[in-house]
Short mmCIF file of C-alpha atoms and ligand atoms in Angstrom, two decimals:
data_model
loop_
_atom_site.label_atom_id
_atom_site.label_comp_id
_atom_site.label_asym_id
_atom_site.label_seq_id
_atom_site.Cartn_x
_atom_site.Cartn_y
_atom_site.Cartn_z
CA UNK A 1 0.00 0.00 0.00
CA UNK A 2 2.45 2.76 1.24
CA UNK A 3 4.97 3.71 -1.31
CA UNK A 4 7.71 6.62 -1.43
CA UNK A 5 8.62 8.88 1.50
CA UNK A 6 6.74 12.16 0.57
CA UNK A 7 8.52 14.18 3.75
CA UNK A 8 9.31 13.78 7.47
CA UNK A 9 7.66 16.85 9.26
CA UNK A 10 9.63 18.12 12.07
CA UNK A 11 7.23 20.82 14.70
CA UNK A 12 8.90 23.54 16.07
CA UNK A 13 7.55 27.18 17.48
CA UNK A 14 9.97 29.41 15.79
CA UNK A 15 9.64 28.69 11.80
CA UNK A 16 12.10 31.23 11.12
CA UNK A 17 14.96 29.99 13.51
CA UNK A 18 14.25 26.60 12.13
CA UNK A 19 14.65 28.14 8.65
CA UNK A 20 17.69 29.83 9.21
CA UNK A 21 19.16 26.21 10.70
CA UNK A 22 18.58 24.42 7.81
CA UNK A 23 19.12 27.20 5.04
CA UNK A 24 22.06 28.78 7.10
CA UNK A 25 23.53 26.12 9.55
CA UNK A 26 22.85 23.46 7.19
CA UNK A 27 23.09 24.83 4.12
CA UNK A 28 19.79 23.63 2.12
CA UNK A 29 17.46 24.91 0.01
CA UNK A 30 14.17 26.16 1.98
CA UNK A 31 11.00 27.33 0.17
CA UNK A 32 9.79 30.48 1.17
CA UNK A 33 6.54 29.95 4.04
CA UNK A 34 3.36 29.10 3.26
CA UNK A 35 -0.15 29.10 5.49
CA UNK A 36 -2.15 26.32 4.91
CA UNK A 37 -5.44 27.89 7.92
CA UNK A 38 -7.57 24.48 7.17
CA UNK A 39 -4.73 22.45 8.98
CA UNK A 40 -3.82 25.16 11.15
CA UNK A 41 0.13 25.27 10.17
CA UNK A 42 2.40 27.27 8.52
CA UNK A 43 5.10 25.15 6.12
CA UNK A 44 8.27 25.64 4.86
CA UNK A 45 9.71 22.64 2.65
CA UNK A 46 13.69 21.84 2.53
CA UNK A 47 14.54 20.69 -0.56
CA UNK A 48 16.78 17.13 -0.66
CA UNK A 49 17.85 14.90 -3.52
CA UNK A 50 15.68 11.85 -2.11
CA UNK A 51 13.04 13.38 -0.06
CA UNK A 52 11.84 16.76 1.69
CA UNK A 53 11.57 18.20 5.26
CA UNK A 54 8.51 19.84 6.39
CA UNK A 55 9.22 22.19 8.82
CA UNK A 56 5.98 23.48 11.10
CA UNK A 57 4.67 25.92 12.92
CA UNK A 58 0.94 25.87 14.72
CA UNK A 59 -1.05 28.33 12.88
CA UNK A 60 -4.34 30.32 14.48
CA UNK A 61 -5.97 29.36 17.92
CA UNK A 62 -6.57 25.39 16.94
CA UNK A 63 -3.89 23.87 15.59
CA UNK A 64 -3.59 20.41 15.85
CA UNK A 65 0.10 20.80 16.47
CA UNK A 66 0.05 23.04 19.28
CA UNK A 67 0.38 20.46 21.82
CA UNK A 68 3.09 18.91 20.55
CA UNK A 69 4.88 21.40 20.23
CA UNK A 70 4.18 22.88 23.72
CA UNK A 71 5.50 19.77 25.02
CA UNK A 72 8.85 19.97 22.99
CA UNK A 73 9.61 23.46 22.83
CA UNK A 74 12.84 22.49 21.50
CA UNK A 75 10.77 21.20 18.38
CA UNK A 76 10.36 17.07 17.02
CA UNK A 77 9.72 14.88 14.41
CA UNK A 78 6.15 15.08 14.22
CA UNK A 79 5.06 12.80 11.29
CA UNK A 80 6.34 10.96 8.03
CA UNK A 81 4.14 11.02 5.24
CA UNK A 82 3.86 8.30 2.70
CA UNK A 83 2.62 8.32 -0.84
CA UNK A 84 -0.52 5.74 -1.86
CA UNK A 85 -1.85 5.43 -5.33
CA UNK A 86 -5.42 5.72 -4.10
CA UNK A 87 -5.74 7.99 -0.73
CA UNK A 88 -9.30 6.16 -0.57
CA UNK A 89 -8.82 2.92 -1.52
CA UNK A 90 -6.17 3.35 0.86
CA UNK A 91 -8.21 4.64 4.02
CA UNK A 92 -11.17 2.12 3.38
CA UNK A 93 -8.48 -0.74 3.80
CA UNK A 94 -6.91 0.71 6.80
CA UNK A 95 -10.53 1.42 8.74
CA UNK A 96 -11.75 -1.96 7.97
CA UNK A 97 -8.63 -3.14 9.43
CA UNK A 98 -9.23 -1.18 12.70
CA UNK A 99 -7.02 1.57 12.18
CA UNK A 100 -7.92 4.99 13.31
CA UNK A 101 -7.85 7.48 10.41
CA UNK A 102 -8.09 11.19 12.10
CA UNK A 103 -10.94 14.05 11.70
CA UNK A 104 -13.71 13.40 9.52
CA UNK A 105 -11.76 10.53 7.50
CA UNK A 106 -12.24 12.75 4.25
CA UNK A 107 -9.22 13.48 2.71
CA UNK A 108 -8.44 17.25 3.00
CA UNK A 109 -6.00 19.35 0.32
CA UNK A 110 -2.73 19.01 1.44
CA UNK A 111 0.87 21.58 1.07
CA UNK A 112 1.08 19.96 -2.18
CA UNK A 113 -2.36 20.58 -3.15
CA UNK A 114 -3.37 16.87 -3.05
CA UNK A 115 -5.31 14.95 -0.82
CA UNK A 116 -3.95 13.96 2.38
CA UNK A 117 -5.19 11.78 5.35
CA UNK A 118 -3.82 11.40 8.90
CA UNK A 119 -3.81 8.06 10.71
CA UNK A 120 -3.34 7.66 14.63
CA UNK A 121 0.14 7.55 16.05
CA UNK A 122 -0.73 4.65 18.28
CA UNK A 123 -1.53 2.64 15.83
CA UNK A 124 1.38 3.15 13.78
CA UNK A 125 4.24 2.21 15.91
CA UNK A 126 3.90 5.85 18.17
CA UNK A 127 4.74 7.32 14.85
CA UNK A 128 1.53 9.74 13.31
CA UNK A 129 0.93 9.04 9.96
CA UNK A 130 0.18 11.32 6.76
CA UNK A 131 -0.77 9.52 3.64
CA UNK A 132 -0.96 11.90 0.56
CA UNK A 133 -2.29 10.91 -2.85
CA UNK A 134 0.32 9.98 -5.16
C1 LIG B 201 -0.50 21.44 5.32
C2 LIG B 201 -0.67 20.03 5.54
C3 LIG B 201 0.66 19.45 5.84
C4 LIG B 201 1.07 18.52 4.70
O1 LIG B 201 2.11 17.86 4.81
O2 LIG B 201 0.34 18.53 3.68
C5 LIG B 201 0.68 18.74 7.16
O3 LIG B 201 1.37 17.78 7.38
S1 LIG B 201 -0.38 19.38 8.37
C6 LIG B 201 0.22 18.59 9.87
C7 LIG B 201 -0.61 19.04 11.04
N1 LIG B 201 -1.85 18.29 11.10
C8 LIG B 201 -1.95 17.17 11.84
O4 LIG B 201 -1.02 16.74 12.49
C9 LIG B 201 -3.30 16.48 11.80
C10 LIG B 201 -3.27 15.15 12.53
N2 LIG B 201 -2.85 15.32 13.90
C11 LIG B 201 -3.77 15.31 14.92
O5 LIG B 201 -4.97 15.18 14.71
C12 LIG B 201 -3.21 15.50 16.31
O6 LIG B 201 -1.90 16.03 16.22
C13 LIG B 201 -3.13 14.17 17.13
C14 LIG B 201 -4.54 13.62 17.30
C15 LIG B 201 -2.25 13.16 16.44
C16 LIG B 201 -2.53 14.48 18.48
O7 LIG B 201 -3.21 15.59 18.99
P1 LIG B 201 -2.85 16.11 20.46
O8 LIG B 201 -1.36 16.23 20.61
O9 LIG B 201 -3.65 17.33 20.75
O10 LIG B 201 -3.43 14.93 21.31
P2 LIG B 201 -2.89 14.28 22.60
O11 LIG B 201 -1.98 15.19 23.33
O12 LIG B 201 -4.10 13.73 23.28
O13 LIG B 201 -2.02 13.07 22.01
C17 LIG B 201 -2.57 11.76 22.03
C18 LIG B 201 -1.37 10.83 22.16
O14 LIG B 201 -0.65 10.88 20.92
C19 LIG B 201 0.68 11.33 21.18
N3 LIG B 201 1.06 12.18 20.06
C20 LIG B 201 0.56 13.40 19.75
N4 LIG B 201 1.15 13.87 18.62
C21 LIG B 201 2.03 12.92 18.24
C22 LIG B 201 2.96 12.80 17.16
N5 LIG B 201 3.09 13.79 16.26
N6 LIG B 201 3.71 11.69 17.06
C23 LIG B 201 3.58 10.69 17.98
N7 LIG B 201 2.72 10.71 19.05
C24 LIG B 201 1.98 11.83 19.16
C25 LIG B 201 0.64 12.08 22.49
O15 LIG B 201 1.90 12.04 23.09
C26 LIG B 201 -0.39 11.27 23.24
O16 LIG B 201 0.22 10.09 23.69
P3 LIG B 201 0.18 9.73 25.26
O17 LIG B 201 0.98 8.47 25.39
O18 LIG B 201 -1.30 9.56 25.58
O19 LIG B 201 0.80 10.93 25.97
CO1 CO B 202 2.93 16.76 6.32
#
């Protein structure tokens, strides 16, 4: 079901210190911010030959990453998304299999402008879970 390794999203409460480590510190290439209000984020991706980085910040009063990243004000990984041919051939599988796919279970429009779908850490081996539509 899961194929490539879309990103790895690491949270943190200061987007522009994270920026400047990995554009400065680390020297790679970081797109320019981006608010995406309907997840309640803003995104910057760093660019690498075999994957990206999504860096994080929470974004208006509800973000779903606020907690996280009150309890590691030093920022963390937060998620890895995966790629799936069929985001809802994909989801059907995984909730008849017991697995808990987060919100509504609709697909939502993700950074990338495709669908994306969020599955429960604790059922993934503590690790949360993005699936976006190849
Ligand atoms: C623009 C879209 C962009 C893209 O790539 O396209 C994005 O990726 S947007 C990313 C932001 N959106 C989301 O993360 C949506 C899905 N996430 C959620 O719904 C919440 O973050 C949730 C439910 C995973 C956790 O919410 P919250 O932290 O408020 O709940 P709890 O504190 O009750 O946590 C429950 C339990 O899970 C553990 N936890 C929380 N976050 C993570 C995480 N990122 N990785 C692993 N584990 C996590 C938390 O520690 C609690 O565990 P416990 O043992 O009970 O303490
Ligand atoms: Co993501």
């Amino acid at each position: 079901m899961i194929g490539r390794l879309n990103h790895v999203a690491i949270a943190v409460a200061d987007l522009g210190k994270a920026t400047q480590t990995y554009a400065g510190t680390l020297g790679a290439k970081v797109s320019k911010p981006h608010i995406v209000a309907e997840h309640g984020v803003t995104v910057v991706f760093v660019e690498l030959p075999n994957t990206k980085i999504e860096l994080l910040e929470p974004y208006g009063d509800s973000s779903p990453i606020a907690g996280f990243v009150e309890k590691n004000p030093a920022g963390g990984i937060h998620h890895l998304c995966y790629e799936v041919e069929d985001i809802f051939a994909a989801r059907d599988r995984l909730k008849a299999e017991g697995a808990r796919v987060l919100g509504d279970g609709e697909p939502k429009i993700g950074a990338h402008g495709k669908p994306v779908l969020f599955l429960h850490p604790k059922d993934f081996c503590g690790a949360l879970i993005e699936l976006e539509q190849a």
